[in-house]
Coordinates of N, CA and C in Angstrom, one line a residue:
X26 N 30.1 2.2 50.1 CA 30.5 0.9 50.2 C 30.9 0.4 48.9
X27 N 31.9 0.0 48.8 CA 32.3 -1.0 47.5 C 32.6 -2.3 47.8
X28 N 32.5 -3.0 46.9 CA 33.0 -4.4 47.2 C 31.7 -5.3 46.2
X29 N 31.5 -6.5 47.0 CA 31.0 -7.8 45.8 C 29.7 -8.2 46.5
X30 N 28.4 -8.5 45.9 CA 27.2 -8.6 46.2 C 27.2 -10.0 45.7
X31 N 26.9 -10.9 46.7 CA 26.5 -12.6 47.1 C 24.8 -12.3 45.9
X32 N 24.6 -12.7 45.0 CA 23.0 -13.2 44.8 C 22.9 -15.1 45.3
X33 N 22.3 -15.3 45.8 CA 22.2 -16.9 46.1 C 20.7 -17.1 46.1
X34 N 20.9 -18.6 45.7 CA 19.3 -19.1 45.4 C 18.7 -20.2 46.0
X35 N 18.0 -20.8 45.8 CA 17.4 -21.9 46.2 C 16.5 -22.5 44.7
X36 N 16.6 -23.6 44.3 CA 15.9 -23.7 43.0 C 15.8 -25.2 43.0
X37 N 14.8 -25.6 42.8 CA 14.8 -27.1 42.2 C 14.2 -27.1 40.5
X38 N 14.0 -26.6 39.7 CA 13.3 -26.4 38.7 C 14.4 -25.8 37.5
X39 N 14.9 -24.6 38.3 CA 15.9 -23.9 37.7 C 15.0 -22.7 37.1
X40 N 13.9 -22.4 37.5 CA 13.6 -21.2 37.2 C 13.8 -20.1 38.1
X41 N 14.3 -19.8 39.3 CA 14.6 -19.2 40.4 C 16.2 -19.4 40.1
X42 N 16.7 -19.9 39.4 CA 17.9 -19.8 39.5 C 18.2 -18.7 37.9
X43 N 17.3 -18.7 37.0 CA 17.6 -18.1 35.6 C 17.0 -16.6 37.0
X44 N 16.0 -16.3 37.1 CA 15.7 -14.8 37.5 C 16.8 -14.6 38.9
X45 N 18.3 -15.3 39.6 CA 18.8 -14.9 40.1 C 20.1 -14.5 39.4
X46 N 20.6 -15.3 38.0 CA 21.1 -14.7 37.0 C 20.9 -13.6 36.2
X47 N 19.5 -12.9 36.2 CA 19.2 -12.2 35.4 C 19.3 -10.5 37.0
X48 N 18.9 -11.2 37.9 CA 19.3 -10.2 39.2 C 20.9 -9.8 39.3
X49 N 21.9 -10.8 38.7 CA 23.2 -10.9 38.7 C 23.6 -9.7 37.7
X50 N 22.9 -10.1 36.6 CA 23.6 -9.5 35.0 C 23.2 -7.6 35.8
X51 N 22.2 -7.5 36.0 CA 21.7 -5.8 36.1 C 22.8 -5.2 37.2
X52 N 22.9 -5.9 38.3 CA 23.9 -5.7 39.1 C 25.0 -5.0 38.4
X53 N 25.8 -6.2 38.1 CA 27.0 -5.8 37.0 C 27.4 -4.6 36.0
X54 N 26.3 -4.6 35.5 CA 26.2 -3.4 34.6 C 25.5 -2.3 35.4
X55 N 25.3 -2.0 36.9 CA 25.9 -0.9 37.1 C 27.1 -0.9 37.8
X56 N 28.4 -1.5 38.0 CA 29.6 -1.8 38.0 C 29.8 -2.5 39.5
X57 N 28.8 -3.6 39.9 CA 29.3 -4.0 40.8 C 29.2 -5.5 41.0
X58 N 30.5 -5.8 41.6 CA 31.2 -7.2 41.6 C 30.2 -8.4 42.2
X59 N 29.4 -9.1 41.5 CA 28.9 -10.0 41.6 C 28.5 -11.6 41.2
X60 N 28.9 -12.2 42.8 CA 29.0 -13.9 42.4 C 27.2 -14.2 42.3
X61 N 26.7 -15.1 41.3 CA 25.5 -15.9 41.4 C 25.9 -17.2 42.0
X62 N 25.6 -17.9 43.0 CA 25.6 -18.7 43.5 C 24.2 -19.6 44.7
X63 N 24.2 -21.2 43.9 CA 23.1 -21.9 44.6 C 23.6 -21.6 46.2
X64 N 22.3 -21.7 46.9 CA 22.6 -21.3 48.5 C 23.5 -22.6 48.9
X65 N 23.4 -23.8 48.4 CA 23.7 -24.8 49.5 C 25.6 -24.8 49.2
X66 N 26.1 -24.0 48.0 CA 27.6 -23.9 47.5 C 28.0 -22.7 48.4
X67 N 27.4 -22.3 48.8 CA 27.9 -20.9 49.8 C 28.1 -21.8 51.2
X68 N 29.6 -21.4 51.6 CA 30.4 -21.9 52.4 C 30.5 -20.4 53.6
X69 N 30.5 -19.2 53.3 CA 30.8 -17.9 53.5 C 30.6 -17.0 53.0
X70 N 29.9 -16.0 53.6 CA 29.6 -14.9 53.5 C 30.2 -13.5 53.7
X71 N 31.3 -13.6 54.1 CA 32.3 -12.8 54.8 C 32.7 -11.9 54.4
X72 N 32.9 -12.6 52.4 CA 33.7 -11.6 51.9 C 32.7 -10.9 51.0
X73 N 31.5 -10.8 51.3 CA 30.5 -10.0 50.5 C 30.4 -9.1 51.3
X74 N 29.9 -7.8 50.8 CA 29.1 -6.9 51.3 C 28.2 -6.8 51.3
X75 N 27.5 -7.1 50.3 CA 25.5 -7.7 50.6 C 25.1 -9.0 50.2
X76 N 24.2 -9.2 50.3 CA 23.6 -10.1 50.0 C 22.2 -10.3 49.5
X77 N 21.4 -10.9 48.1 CA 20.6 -11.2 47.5 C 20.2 -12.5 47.7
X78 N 19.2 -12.8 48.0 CA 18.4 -14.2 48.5 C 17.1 -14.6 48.1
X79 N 17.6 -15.4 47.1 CA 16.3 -16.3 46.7 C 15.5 -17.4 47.1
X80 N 14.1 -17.5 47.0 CA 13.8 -19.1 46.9 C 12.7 -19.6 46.5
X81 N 12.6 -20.6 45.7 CA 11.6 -21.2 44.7 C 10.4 -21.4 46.4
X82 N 8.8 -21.1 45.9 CA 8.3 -21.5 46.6 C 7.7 -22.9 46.4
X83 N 6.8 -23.3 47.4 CA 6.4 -24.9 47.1 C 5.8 -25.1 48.1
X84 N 4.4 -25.1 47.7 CA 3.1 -25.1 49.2 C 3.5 -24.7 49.9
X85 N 3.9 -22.8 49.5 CA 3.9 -21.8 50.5 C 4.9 -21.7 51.3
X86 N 6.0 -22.6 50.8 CA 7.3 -22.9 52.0 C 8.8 -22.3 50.9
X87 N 9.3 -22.0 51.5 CA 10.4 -21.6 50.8 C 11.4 -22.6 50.8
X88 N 12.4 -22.6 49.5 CA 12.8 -23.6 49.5 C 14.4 -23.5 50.2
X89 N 14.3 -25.4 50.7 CA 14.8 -25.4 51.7 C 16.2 -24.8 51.5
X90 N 17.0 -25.4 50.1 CA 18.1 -24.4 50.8 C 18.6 -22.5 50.8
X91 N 17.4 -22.4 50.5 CA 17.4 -21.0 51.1 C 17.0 -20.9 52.4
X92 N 16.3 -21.6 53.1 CA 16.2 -21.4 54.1 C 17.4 -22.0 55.4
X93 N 17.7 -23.2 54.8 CA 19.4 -23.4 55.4 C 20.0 -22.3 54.8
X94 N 20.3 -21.9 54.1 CA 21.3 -20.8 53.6 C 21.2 -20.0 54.6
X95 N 20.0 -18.6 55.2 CA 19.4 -18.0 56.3 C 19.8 -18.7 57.5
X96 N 19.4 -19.9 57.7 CA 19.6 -20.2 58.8 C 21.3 -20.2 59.7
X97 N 22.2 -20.8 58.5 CA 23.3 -21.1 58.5 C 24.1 -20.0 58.7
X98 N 23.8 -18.8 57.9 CA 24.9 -17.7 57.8 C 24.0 -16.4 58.7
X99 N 23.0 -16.6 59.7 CA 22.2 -15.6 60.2 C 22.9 -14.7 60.4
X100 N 24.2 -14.7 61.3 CA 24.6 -13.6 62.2 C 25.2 -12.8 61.2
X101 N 26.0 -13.5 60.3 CA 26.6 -12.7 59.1 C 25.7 -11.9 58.0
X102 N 24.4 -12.7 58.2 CA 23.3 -11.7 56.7 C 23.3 -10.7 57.6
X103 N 22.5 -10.6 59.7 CA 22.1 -9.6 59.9 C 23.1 -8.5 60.0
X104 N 24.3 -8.7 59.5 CA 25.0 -7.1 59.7 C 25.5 -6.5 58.0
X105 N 24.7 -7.0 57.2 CA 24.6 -6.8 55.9 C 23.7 -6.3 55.3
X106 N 23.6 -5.4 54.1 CA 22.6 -5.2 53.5 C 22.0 -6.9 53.0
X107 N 20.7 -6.7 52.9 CA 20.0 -8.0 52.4 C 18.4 -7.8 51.7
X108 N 18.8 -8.3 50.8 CA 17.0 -8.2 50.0 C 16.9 -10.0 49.7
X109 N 15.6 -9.7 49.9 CA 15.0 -11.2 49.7 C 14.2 -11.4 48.4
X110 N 13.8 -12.7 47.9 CA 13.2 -12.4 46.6 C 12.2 -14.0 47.0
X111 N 11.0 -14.0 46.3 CA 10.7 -15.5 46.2 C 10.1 -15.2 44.4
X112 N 9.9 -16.8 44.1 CA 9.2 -16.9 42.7 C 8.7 -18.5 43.2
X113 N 7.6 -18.0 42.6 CA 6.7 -19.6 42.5 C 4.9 -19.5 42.3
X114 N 4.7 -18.1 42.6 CA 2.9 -18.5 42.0 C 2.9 -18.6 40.6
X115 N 2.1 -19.8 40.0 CA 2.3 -20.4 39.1 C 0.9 -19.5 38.2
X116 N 0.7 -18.4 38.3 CA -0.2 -17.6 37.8 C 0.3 -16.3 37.6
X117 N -0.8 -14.8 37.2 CA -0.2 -14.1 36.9 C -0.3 -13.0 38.1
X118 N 0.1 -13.2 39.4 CA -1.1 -12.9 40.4 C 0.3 -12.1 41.0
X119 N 1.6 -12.6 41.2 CA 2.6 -11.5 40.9 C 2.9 -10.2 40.8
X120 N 2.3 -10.6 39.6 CA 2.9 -9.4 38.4 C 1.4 -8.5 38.4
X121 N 0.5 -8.6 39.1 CA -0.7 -8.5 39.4 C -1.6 -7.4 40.9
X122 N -0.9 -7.7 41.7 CA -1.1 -7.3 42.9 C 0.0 -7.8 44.2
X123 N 0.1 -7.4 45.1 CA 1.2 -7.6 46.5 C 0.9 -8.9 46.8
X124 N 1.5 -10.2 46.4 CA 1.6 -11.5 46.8 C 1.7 -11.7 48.2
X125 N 0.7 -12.2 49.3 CA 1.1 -12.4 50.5 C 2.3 -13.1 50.9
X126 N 3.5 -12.5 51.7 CA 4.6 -13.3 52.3 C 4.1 -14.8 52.8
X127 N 5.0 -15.6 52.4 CA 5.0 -17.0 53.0 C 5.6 -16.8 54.3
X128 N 4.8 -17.4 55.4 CA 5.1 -17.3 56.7 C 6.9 -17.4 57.0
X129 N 7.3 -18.5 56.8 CA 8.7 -18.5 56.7 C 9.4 -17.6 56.3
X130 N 9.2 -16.8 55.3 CA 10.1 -16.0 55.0 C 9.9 -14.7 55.3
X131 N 8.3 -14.5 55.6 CA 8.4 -12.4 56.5 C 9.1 -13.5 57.9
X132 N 9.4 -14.7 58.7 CA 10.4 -14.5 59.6 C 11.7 -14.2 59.2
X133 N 12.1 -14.9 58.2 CA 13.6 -14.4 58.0 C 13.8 -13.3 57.5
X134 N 12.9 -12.3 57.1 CA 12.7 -10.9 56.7 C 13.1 -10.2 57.8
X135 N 11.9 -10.6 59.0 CA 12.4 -9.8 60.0 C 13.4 -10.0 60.8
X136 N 13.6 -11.2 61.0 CA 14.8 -11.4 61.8 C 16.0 -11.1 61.7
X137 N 16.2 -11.0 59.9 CA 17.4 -10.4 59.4 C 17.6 -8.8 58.7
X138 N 16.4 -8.4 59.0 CA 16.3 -7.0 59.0 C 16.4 -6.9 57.6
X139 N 16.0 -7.8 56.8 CA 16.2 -7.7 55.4 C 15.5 -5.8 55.2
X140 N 15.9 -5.9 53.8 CA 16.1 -4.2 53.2 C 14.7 -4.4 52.7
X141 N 14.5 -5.2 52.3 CA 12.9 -5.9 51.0 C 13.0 -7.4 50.8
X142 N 11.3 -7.7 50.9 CA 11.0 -8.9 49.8 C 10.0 -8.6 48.9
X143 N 10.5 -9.3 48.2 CA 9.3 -9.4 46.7 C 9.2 -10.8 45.9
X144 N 8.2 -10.9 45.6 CA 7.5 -12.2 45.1 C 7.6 -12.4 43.3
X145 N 8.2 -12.8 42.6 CA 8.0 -12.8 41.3 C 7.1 -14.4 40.6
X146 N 6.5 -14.4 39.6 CA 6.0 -15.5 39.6 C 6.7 -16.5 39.0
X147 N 6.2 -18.0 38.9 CA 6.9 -18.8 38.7 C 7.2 -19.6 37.7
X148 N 7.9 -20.6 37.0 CA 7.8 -21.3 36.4 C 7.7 -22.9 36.5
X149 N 6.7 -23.7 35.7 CA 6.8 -24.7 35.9 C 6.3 -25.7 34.3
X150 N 7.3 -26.5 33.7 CA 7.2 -26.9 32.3 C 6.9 -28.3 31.9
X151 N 6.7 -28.6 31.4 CA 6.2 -30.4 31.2 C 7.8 -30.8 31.1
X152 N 8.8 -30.2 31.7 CA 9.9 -31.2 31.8 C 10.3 -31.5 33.3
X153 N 9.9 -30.8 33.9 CA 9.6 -31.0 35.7 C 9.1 -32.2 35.8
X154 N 10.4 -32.3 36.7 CA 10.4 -33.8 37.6 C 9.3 -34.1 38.9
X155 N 8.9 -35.2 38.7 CA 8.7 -35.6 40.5 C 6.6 -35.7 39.5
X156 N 6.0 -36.3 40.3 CA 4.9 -36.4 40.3 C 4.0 -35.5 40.1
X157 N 4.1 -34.8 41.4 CA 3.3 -33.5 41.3 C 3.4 -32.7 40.5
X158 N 5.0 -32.3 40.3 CA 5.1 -30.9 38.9 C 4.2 -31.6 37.8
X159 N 4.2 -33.3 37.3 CA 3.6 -34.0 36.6 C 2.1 -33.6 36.5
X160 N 1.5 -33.2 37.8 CA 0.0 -33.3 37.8 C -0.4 -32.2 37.7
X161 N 0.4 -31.3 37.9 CA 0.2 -29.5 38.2 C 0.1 -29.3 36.6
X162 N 1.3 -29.8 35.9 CA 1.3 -29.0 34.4 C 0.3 -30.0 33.6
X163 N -0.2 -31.2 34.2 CA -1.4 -31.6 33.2 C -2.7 -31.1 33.6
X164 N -2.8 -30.4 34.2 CA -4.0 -30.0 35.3 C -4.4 -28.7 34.3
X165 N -3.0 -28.3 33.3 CA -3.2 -26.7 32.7 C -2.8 -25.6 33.5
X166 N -2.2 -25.7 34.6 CA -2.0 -24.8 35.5 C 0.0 -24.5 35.3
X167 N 0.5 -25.3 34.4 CA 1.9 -25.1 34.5 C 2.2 -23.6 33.5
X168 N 3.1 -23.1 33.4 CA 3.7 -22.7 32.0 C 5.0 -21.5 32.6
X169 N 5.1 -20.1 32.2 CA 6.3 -19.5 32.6 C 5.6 -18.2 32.7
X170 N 5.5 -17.7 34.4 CA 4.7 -16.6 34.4 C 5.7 -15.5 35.3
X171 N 6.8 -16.1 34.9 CA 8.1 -14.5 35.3 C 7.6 -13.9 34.4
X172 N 7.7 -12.2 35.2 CA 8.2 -10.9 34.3 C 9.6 -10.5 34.4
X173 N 10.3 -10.8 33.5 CA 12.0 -10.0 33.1 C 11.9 -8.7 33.2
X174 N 10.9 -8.1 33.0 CA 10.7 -6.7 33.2 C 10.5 -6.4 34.7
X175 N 10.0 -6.9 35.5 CA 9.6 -6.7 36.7 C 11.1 -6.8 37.4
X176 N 11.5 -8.5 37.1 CA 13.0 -8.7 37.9 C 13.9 -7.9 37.6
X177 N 14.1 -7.0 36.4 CA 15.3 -6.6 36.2 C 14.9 -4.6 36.8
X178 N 13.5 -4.6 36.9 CA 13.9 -3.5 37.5 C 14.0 -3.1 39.1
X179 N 13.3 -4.6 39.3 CA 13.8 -4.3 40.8 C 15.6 -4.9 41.2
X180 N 15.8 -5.5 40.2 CA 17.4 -5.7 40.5 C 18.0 -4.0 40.3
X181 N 17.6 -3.0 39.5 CA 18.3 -2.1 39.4 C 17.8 -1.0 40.4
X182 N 16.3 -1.2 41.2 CA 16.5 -0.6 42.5 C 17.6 -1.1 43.8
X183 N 18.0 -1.9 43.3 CA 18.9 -2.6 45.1 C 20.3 -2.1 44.2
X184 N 20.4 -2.0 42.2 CA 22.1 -1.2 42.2 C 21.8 -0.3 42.6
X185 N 20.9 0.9 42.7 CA 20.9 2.0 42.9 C 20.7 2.6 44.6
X186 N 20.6 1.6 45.5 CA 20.6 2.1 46.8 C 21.8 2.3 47.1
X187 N 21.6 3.5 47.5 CA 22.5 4.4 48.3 C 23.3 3.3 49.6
X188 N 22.7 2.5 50.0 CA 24.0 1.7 50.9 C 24.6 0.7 50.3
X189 N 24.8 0.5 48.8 CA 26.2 0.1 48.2 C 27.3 1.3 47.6
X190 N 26.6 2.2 47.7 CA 27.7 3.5 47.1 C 27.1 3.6 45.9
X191 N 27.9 4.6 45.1 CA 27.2 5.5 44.2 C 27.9 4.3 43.2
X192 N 27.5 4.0 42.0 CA 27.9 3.4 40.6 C 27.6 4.4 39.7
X193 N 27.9 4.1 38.7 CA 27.9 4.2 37.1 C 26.6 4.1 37.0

């Protein structure tokens, strides 16, 4: 298969959106055509041949527009390759041991026959909006607990599956 791989996100923070850029850049450099795009800007999926799907978690729920994104373009993800991704434990627990799926999303795992999910941890900074990110990062519990190491090698297992074709 050749052609152009969708990564889309869900982010309110913008940290789920930097680790769906950094899923974008490894792509590329093994030679394949890839848009980064927030889920709620995706109009169609048509002209991708896979698809990458993120979403910030938030009391265990995925964020919503990845979940509209899923819900919206179902019939089209399920005849596609598709990996899933979440980021949001605000610990090192990740990068640590198998993060339990958030209920919502092993459904859209299975419903869409996705290829894989994986959980990466989260970020959350004393410039986060809204109250709670407020209370969370005074509490000591905020700071930036992605691994770039972790994201970027699992971006380069999904270049190297055999159902996009062989790359560079």
């Amino acid at each position: 298969m050749s052609g152009s791989i969708l990564v889309a996100y869900g982010s309110k923070y913008g940290s789920t959106a930097e680790i769906a850029e950094t899923i974008g850049e490894v792509l590329r450099k093994h030679g394949h055509s890839v848009e980064v795009r927030t889920a709620g800007d995706v109009r169609d999926v048509s002209s991708f041949d896979a698809v990458v799907l993120g979403g910030a978690l938030y009391a265990g729920r995925w964020h919503r527009g990845a979940r509209r994104f899923a819900r919206r373009h179902r019939k089209a993800l399920a005849v596609r390759p598709l990996w899933l991704f979440s980021s949001g434990p605000l610990d090192t627990s990740a990068t640590e041991r198998e993060v339990p799926v958030a209920p919502g999303v092993q459904r859209v795992t299975r419903k869409l026959d996705a290829r894989e999910h994986v959980t990466f941890g989260g970020r959350l900074d004393e410039n986060a909006d809204g109250r709670m990110a407020r209370m969370i990062v005074k509490s000591g519990k905020g700071g930036d607990f992605r691994d770039f190491g972790v994201i970027s090698a699992w971006a380069e297992k999904i270049a190297r599956d055999p159902v996009l074709g062989s790359r560079p």
